[in-house]
mmCIF file of C-alpha atoms and ligand atoms in Angstrom:
data_model
loop_
_atom_site.group_PDB
_atom_site.id
_atom_site.type_symbol
_atom_site.label_atom_id
_atom_site.label_comp_id
_atom_site.label_asym_id
_atom_site.label_seq_id
_atom_site.Cartn_x
_atom_site.Cartn_y
_atom_site.Cartn_z
ATOM 1 C CA UNK A 1 116.247 26.532 92.749
ATOM 2 C CA UNK A 2 116.383 30.011 90.903
ATOM 3 C CA UNK A 3 114.394 30.045 87.846
ATOM 4 C CA UNK A 4 117.027 30.093 85.231
ATOM 5 C CA UNK A 5 117.196 33.466 83.044
ATOM 6 C CA UNK A 6 118.368 33.505 79.497
ATOM 7 C CA UNK A 7 118.684 36.836 77.772
ATOM 8 C CA UNK A 8 119.590 37.719 74.238
ATOM 9 C CA UNK A 9 121.765 41.285 73.904
ATOM 10 C CA UNK A 10 121.181 42.244 70.639
ATOM 11 C CA UNK A 11 123.858 45.292 70.954
ATOM 12 C CA UNK A 12 123.935 47.257 67.927
ATOM 13 C CA UNK A 13 122.333 44.808 65.527
ATOM 14 C CA UNK A 14 119.150 44.059 63.990
ATOM 15 C CA UNK A 15 116.917 46.584 62.144
ATOM 16 C CA UNK A 16 113.438 46.429 63.258
ATOM 17 C CA UNK A 17 111.889 44.008 60.908
ATOM 18 C CA UNK A 18 114.792 41.543 61.531
ATOM 19 C CA UNK A 19 113.849 42.058 65.229
ATOM 20 C CA UNK A 20 110.314 41.351 64.709
ATOM 21 C CA UNK A 21 111.102 38.431 62.313
ATOM 22 C CA UNK A 22 113.573 36.931 65.141
ATOM 23 C CA UNK A 23 110.940 37.290 67.878
ATOM 24 C CA UNK A 24 108.298 35.640 65.486
ATOM 25 C CA UNK A 25 110.659 32.668 64.769
ATOM 26 C CA UNK A 26 112.120 32.087 68.260
ATOM 27 C CA UNK A 27 108.248 32.308 69.756
ATOM 28 C CA UNK A 28 106.849 30.211 67.101
ATOM 29 C CA UNK A 29 109.447 27.246 68.263
ATOM 30 C CA UNK A 30 108.707 27.456 71.814
ATOM 31 C CA UNK A 31 105.705 26.512 74.052
ATOM 32 C CA UNK A 32 103.589 29.366 75.194
ATOM 33 C CA UNK A 33 104.537 29.168 78.571
ATOM 34 C CA UNK A 34 108.121 28.183 79.619
ATOM 35 C CA UNK A 35 109.904 27.047 82.865
ATOM 36 C CA UNK A 36 112.497 29.555 82.647
ATOM 37 C CA UNK A 37 112.321 33.263 81.940
ATOM 38 C CA UNK A 38 113.664 34.589 78.652
ATOM 39 C CA UNK A 39 114.204 38.110 77.416
ATOM 40 C CA UNK A 40 115.456 40.151 74.165
ATOM 41 C CA UNK A 41 117.325 43.366 74.585
ATOM 42 C CA UNK A 42 117.111 45.352 71.443
ATOM 43 C CA UNK A 43 118.515 49.098 70.991
ATOM 44 C CA UNK A 44 116.645 51.728 72.810
ATOM 45 C CA UNK A 45 115.099 53.017 69.453
ATOM 46 C CA UNK A 46 113.082 49.565 68.775
ATOM 47 C CA UNK A 47 111.829 49.116 72.421
ATOM 48 C CA UNK A 48 108.346 50.355 71.731
ATOM 49 C CA UNK A 49 107.560 48.137 68.719
ATOM 50 C CA UNK A 50 109.568 45.339 69.719
ATOM 51 C CA UNK A 51 107.387 45.568 73.285
ATOM 52 C CA UNK A 52 104.460 44.797 70.733
ATOM 53 C CA UNK A 53 106.196 42.210 69.012
ATOM 54 C CA UNK A 54 106.617 40.243 71.983
ATOM 55 C CA UNK A 55 103.166 40.427 73.178
ATOM 56 C CA UNK A 56 101.241 37.130 73.670
ATOM 57 C CA UNK A 57 104.538 35.400 73.561
ATOM 58 C CA UNK A 58 106.577 34.238 76.598
ATOM 59 C CA UNK A 59 109.431 36.743 75.782
ATOM 60 C CA UNK A 60 110.214 39.688 77.873
ATOM 61 C CA UNK A 61 112.094 42.849 76.975
ATOM 62 C CA UNK A 62 114.880 44.580 78.286
ATOM 63 C CA UNK A 63 116.874 47.552 77.355
ATOM 64 C CA UNK A 64 120.880 47.883 76.917
ATOM 65 C CA UNK A 65 121.415 51.005 79.041
ATOM 66 C CA UNK A 66 119.489 53.556 81.017
ATOM 67 C CA UNK A 67 120.723 57.344 82.599
ATOM 68 C CA UNK A 68 120.707 57.787 86.299
ATOM 69 C CA UNK A 69 118.574 60.921 86.389
ATOM 70 C CA UNK A 70 114.980 61.234 85.879
ATOM 71 C CA UNK A 71 114.954 64.250 83.832
ATOM 72 C CA UNK A 72 116.860 67.520 82.656
ATOM 73 C CA UNK A 73 119.614 68.569 80.615
ATOM 74 C CA UNK A 74 121.056 65.058 79.205
ATOM 75 C CA UNK A 75 121.116 65.234 75.404
ATOM 76 C CA UNK A 76 120.779 61.700 73.663
ATOM 77 C CA UNK A 77 119.836 59.703 77.271
ATOM 78 C CA UNK A 78 116.821 58.013 77.952
ATOM 79 C CA UNK A 79 115.736 57.487 81.599
ATOM 80 C CA UNK A 80 114.909 54.306 83.543
ATOM 81 C CA UNK A 81 111.199 55.352 83.653
ATOM 82 C CA UNK A 82 111.153 55.786 79.830
ATOM 83 C CA UNK A 83 112.722 52.199 79.296
ATOM 84 C CA UNK A 84 109.792 51.049 81.511
ATOM 85 C CA UNK A 85 107.286 52.757 79.828
ATOM 86 C CA UNK A 86 108.487 51.140 76.824
ATOM 87 C CA UNK A 87 107.225 48.068 78.237
ATOM 88 C CA UNK A 88 110.867 46.488 79.719
ATOM 89 C CA UNK A 89 111.327 44.394 82.531
ATOM 90 C CA UNK A 90 115.135 44.406 82.616
ATOM 91 C CA UNK A 91 117.831 46.687 81.371
ATOM 92 C CA UNK A 92 121.064 45.749 81.035
ATOM 93 C CA UNK A 93 123.606 48.016 82.913
ATOM 94 C CA UNK A 94 127.553 47.915 83.166
ATOM 95 C CA UNK A 95 128.084 45.972 80.122
ATOM 96 C CA UNK A 96 131.844 45.933 79.521
ATOM 97 C CA UNK A 97 131.292 47.553 75.996
ATOM 98 C CA UNK A 98 130.184 50.573 78.006
ATOM 99 C CA UNK A 99 132.674 50.221 81.089
ATOM 100 C CA UNK A 100 135.917 49.825 78.351
ATOM 101 C CA UNK A 101 135.000 50.953 74.889
ATOM 102 C CA UNK A 102 133.522 54.160 74.789
ATOM 103 C CA UNK A 103 134.935 57.469 76.100
ATOM 104 C CA UNK A 104 138.473 58.762 76.553
ATOM 105 C CA UNK A 105 141.794 57.158 77.672
ATOM 106 C CA UNK A 106 142.979 57.324 81.256
ATOM 107 C CA UNK A 107 146.880 58.156 82.158
ATOM 108 C CA UNK A 108 147.286 54.341 82.014
ATOM 109 C CA UNK A 109 145.946 54.207 78.046
ATOM 110 C CA UNK A 110 142.735 52.414 79.217
ATOM 111 C CA UNK A 111 139.513 53.635 78.171
ATOM 112 C CA UNK A 112 137.219 53.995 80.804
ATOM 113 C CA UNK A 113 133.545 55.282 80.023
ATOM 114 C CA UNK A 114 131.051 54.004 82.752
ATOM 115 C CA UNK A 115 132.506 53.738 86.304
ATOM 116 C CA UNK A 116 131.179 51.876 88.812
ATOM 117 C CA UNK A 117 130.192 54.715 90.570
ATOM 118 C CA UNK A 118 127.882 55.714 87.267
ATOM 119 C CA UNK A 119 126.950 52.215 86.934
ATOM 120 C CA UNK A 120 125.836 52.122 90.575
ATOM 121 C CA UNK A 121 123.663 55.146 90.212
ATOM 122 C CA UNK A 122 122.084 53.760 87.134
ATOM 123 C CA UNK A 123 121.474 50.431 89.182
ATOM 124 C CA UNK A 124 119.433 52.720 91.627
ATOM 125 C CA UNK A 125 117.430 54.679 89.216
ATOM 126 C CA UNK A 126 116.271 51.455 87.453
ATOM 127 C CA UNK A 127 115.427 49.674 90.732
ATOM 128 C CA UNK A 128 113.558 53.221 91.760
ATOM 129 C CA UNK A 129 111.603 52.639 88.104
ATOM 130 C CA UNK A 130 110.749 48.898 88.840
ATOM 131 C CA UNK A 131 112.990 47.637 86.179
ATOM 132 C CA UNK A 132 115.191 44.575 87.282
ATOM 133 C CA UNK A 133 118.902 45.632 86.147
ATOM 134 C CA UNK A 134 121.117 42.961 84.788
ATOM 135 C CA UNK A 135 124.643 44.137 86.175
ATOM 136 C CA UNK A 136 127.483 43.303 84.354
ATOM 137 C CA UNK A 137 130.739 42.182 85.386
ATOM 138 C CA UNK A 138 133.795 40.663 84.638
ATOM 139 C CA UNK A 139 137.705 40.619 84.330
ATOM 140 C CA UNK A 140 139.876 41.056 81.215
ATOM 141 C CA UNK A 141 142.360 38.778 79.966
ATOM 142 C CA UNK A 142 145.341 40.726 81.532
ATOM 143 C CA UNK A 143 143.630 40.846 84.791
ATOM 144 C CA UNK A 144 142.815 36.945 84.648
ATOM 145 C CA UNK A 145 146.433 36.297 83.915
ATOM 146 C CA UNK A 146 147.534 38.307 86.724
ATOM 147 C CA UNK A 147 145.408 36.440 89.024
ATOM 148 C CA UNK A 148 143.439 39.229 89.801
ATOM 149 C CA UNK A 149 140.017 37.737 88.869
ATOM 150 C CA UNK A 150 138.701 37.721 92.567
ATOM 151 C CA UNK A 151 139.525 41.175 93.237
ATOM 152 C CA UNK A 152 138.213 42.638 89.964
ATOM 153 C CA UNK A 153 134.873 40.906 90.691
ATOM 154 C CA UNK A 154 135.090 42.130 94.277
ATOM 155 C CA UNK A 155 135.262 45.593 93.328
ATOM 156 C CA UNK A 156 133.087 45.768 90.422
ATOM 157 C CA UNK A 157 130.483 43.969 92.672
ATOM 158 C CA UNK A 158 130.683 46.400 95.667
ATOM 159 C CA UNK A 159 131.422 49.333 93.359
ATOM 160 C CA UNK A 160 128.373 48.637 90.837
ATOM 161 C CA UNK A 161 126.166 47.960 93.958
ATOM 162 C CA UNK A 162 126.950 50.651 96.236
ATOM 163 C CA UNK A 163 124.061 52.248 97.990
ATOM 164 C CA UNK A 164 121.777 49.507 96.260
ATOM 165 C CA UNK A 165 119.096 48.164 98.420
ATOM 166 C CA UNK A 166 117.302 45.160 97.397
ATOM 167 C CA UNK A 167 114.356 43.847 99.247
ATOM 168 C CA UNK A 168 114.393 40.771 97.452
ATOM 169 C CA UNK A 169 116.511 38.699 94.936
ATOM 170 C CA UNK A 170 114.337 38.697 92.198
ATOM 171 C CA UNK A 171 114.807 42.809 91.902
ATOM 172 C CA UNK A 172 118.344 42.127 90.849
ATOM 173 C CA UNK A 173 120.599 39.965 88.067
ATOM 174 C CA UNK A 174 124.309 39.850 88.189
ATOM 175 C CA UNK A 175 125.908 38.963 84.426
ATOM 176 C CA UNK A 176 129.449 37.430 84.647
ATOM 177 C CA UNK A 177 130.860 38.161 81.559
ATOM 178 C CA UNK A 178 134.566 37.753 81.409
ATOM 179 C CA UNK A 179 135.779 40.301 78.792
ATOM 180 C CA UNK A 180 138.375 37.778 77.104
ATOM 181 C CA UNK A 181 135.012 35.615 76.292
ATOM 182 C CA UNK A 182 132.561 37.976 74.716
ATOM 183 C CA UNK A 183 132.741 37.939 71.007
ATOM 184 C CA UNK A 184 135.758 35.721 70.848
ATOM 185 C CA UNK A 185 134.132 32.226 70.582
ATOM 186 C CA UNK A 186 136.456 31.567 73.472
ATOM 187 C CA UNK A 187 134.152 30.293 76.171
ATOM 188 C CA UNK A 188 135.012 30.111 79.927
ATOM 189 C CA UNK A 189 135.189 26.606 80.617
ATOM 190 C CA UNK A 190 132.701 25.039 82.926
ATOM 191 C CA UNK A 191 134.986 25.047 85.939
ATOM 192 C CA UNK A 192 136.200 28.891 85.419
ATOM 193 C CA UNK A 193 132.535 29.843 85.291
ATOM 194 C CA UNK A 194 131.604 28.004 88.309
ATOM 195 C CA UNK A 195 134.412 29.296 90.382
ATOM 196 C CA UNK A 196 133.856 32.972 89.542
ATOM 197 C CA UNK A 197 129.885 32.393 90.032
ATOM 198 C CA UNK A 198 130.433 30.991 93.695
ATOM 199 C CA UNK A 199 132.518 33.654 94.323
ATOM 200 C CA UNK A 200 130.307 36.130 93.191
ATOM 201 C CA UNK A 201 127.368 34.635 95.099
ATOM 202 C CA UNK A 202 129.935 34.853 98.636
ATOM 203 C CA UNK A 203 130.089 38.291 97.502
ATOM 204 C CA UNK A 204 126.479 38.681 97.084
ATOM 205 C CA UNK A 205 126.029 37.003 100.922
ATOM 206 C CA UNK A 206 128.260 39.352 102.274
ATOM 207 C CA UNK A 207 126.703 42.375 100.636
ATOM 208 C CA UNK A 208 122.783 41.451 100.908
ATOM 209 C CA UNK A 209 122.795 38.237 103.377
ATOM 210 C CA UNK A 210 121.481 35.032 102.682
ATOM 211 C CA UNK A 211 118.095 35.620 102.472
ATOM 212 C CA UNK A 212 118.099 37.865 99.398
ATOM 213 C CA UNK A 213 121.091 36.792 97.945
ATOM 214 C CA UNK A 214 120.133 33.223 97.832
ATOM 215 C CA UNK A 215 117.579 34.452 95.275
ATOM 216 C CA UNK A 216 119.920 36.637 92.920
ATOM 217 C CA UNK A 217 120.164 35.027 89.603
ATOM 218 C CA UNK A 218 123.680 35.169 87.982
ATOM 219 C CA UNK A 219 123.810 34.726 84.503
ATOM 220 C CA UNK A 220 127.198 33.726 82.567
ATOM 221 C CA UNK A 221 127.875 35.481 79.107
ATOM 222 C CA UNK A 222 130.728 35.124 76.676
ATOM 223 C CA UNK A 223 130.240 33.032 73.538
ATOM 224 C CA UNK A 224 127.579 30.920 74.760
ATOM 225 C CA UNK A 225 126.430 28.681 71.900
ATOM 226 C CA UNK A 226 123.874 25.843 71.820
ATOM 227 C CA UNK A 227 127.089 23.414 71.539
ATOM 228 C CA UNK A 228 128.213 24.845 75.285
ATOM 229 C CA UNK A 229 125.150 26.177 76.940
ATOM 230 C CA UNK A 230 124.390 22.668 78.239
ATOM 231 C CA UNK A 231 127.532 21.871 80.193
ATOM 232 C CA UNK A 232 127.835 25.770 81.519
ATOM 233 C CA UNK A 233 124.369 25.563 82.698
ATOM 234 C CA UNK A 234 125.032 22.281 84.520
ATOM 235 C CA UNK A 235 127.113 24.216 86.906
ATOM 236 C CA UNK A 236 125.326 25.015 90.182
ATOM 237 C CA UNK A 237 125.856 28.518 90.466
ATOM 238 C CA UNK A 238 125.196 29.346 86.800
ATOM 239 C CA UNK A 239 121.437 30.320 86.461
ATOM 240 C CA UNK A 240 121.377 31.519 83.010
ATOM 241 C CA UNK A 241 122.980 33.103 80.140
ATOM 242 C CA UNK A 242 123.659 36.545 78.713
ATOM 243 C CA UNK A 243 124.086 36.056 74.995
ATOM 244 C CA UNK A 244 125.078 38.245 72.107
ATOM 245 C CA UNK A 245 126.048 36.948 68.829
ATOM 246 C CA UNK A 246 124.000 33.329 69.353
ATOM 247 C CA UNK A 247 120.886 35.536 70.062
ATOM 248 C CA UNK A 248 120.222 36.956 66.659
ATOM 249 C CA UNK A 249 119.728 33.579 64.818
ATOM 250 C CA UNK A 250 116.666 31.706 65.413
ATOM 251 C CA UNK A 251 118.035 28.271 65.681
ATOM 252 C CA UNK A 252 120.758 29.297 68.148
ATOM 253 C CA UNK A 253 118.960 31.203 70.570
ATOM 254 C CA UNK A 254 116.266 28.636 70.865
ATOM 255 C CA UNK A 255 118.902 25.885 70.841
ATOM 256 C CA UNK A 256 120.429 28.055 74.099
ATOM 257 C CA UNK A 257 116.700 28.256 75.520
ATOM 258 C CA UNK A 258 116.325 24.549 75.059
ATOM 259 C CA UNK A 259 119.574 23.566 76.363
ATOM 260 C CA UNK A 260 118.970 25.335 79.490
ATOM 261 C CA UNK A 261 115.925 23.753 80.161
ATOM 262 C CA UNK A 262 117.420 20.599 79.689
ATOM 263 C CA UNK A 263 120.608 21.106 81.729
ATOM 264 C CA UNK A 264 118.673 22.484 84.754
ATOM 265 C CA UNK A 265 116.281 19.382 84.362
ATOM 266 C CA UNK A 266 112.964 21.281 83.760
ATOM 267 C CA UNK A 267 112.132 19.233 80.685
HETATM 268 P P1 13P B 1 128.907 37.120 72.774
HETATM 269 O O1 13P B 1 127.862 35.951 73.183
HETATM 270 O O2 13P B 1 128.801 37.338 71.301
HETATM 271 O O3 13P B 1 130.008 36.767 73.307
HETATM 272 O O4 13P B 1 128.272 38.577 73.735
HETATM 273 C C1 13P B 1 128.192 38.403 74.982
HETATM 274 C C2 13P B 1 127.817 39.739 75.607
HETATM 275 O O5 13P B 1 128.372 40.389 75.564
HETATM 276 C C3 13P B 1 126.454 39.680 75.982
HETATM 277 O O6 13P B 1 125.959 40.811 76.634
#
């Protein structure tokens, strides 16, 4: 079985003292060694101090983004090597909030900032820096309602992983985050999640072959809470969660970690 993986995407939340308090509170409630991987992903300016804060706990660190070039005239950007040097194991790439909500509108009135092509370049840069990218994909409500979910997932998997070579499945994580479930309180049903994850797993098989693809973890993200985590994690192709809002509170994040351990029969 793939080792389940729960990560908290803090987005633009928690100042340094609140981040430290959250990690200390979570670590206090967890055993020193866990049967799953757990990470927190603070904003980049806090990565160095948060690396210190998680030291001695089973919690690992992830960045929320990185640039695809290693150096140069890119004001405001942070390279994959810098994210790694700050103490990160993971980096979230291609989150829908970066694909959709930051940038100019195209001719159809849609806001596109990060394209699949840009995300693929970042994924390649992250892997060269020995970071494990958490590559986010997922359809909007319009795309789901129009019956285009699988087509979108295929386009995003192939596009966001273009030119990516994975020697082993543990060098890459995919997060299926249906855009309509992010921050809305409207979670995908276990059936919807399992269908999408099964399809993504099949796409990864096509892309990387069964040896590698069989070890790539696929997280679900979108309004995951302690109250819905167990039924989601019981789905065979759901290997963990990428959690936004509920990762900002000690009891909720611990509840999600414990629920995942229980659902996967690792307690
Ligand atoms: P919520 O858990 O707040 O819906 O956010 C999900 C998410 O975007 C994680 O990356």
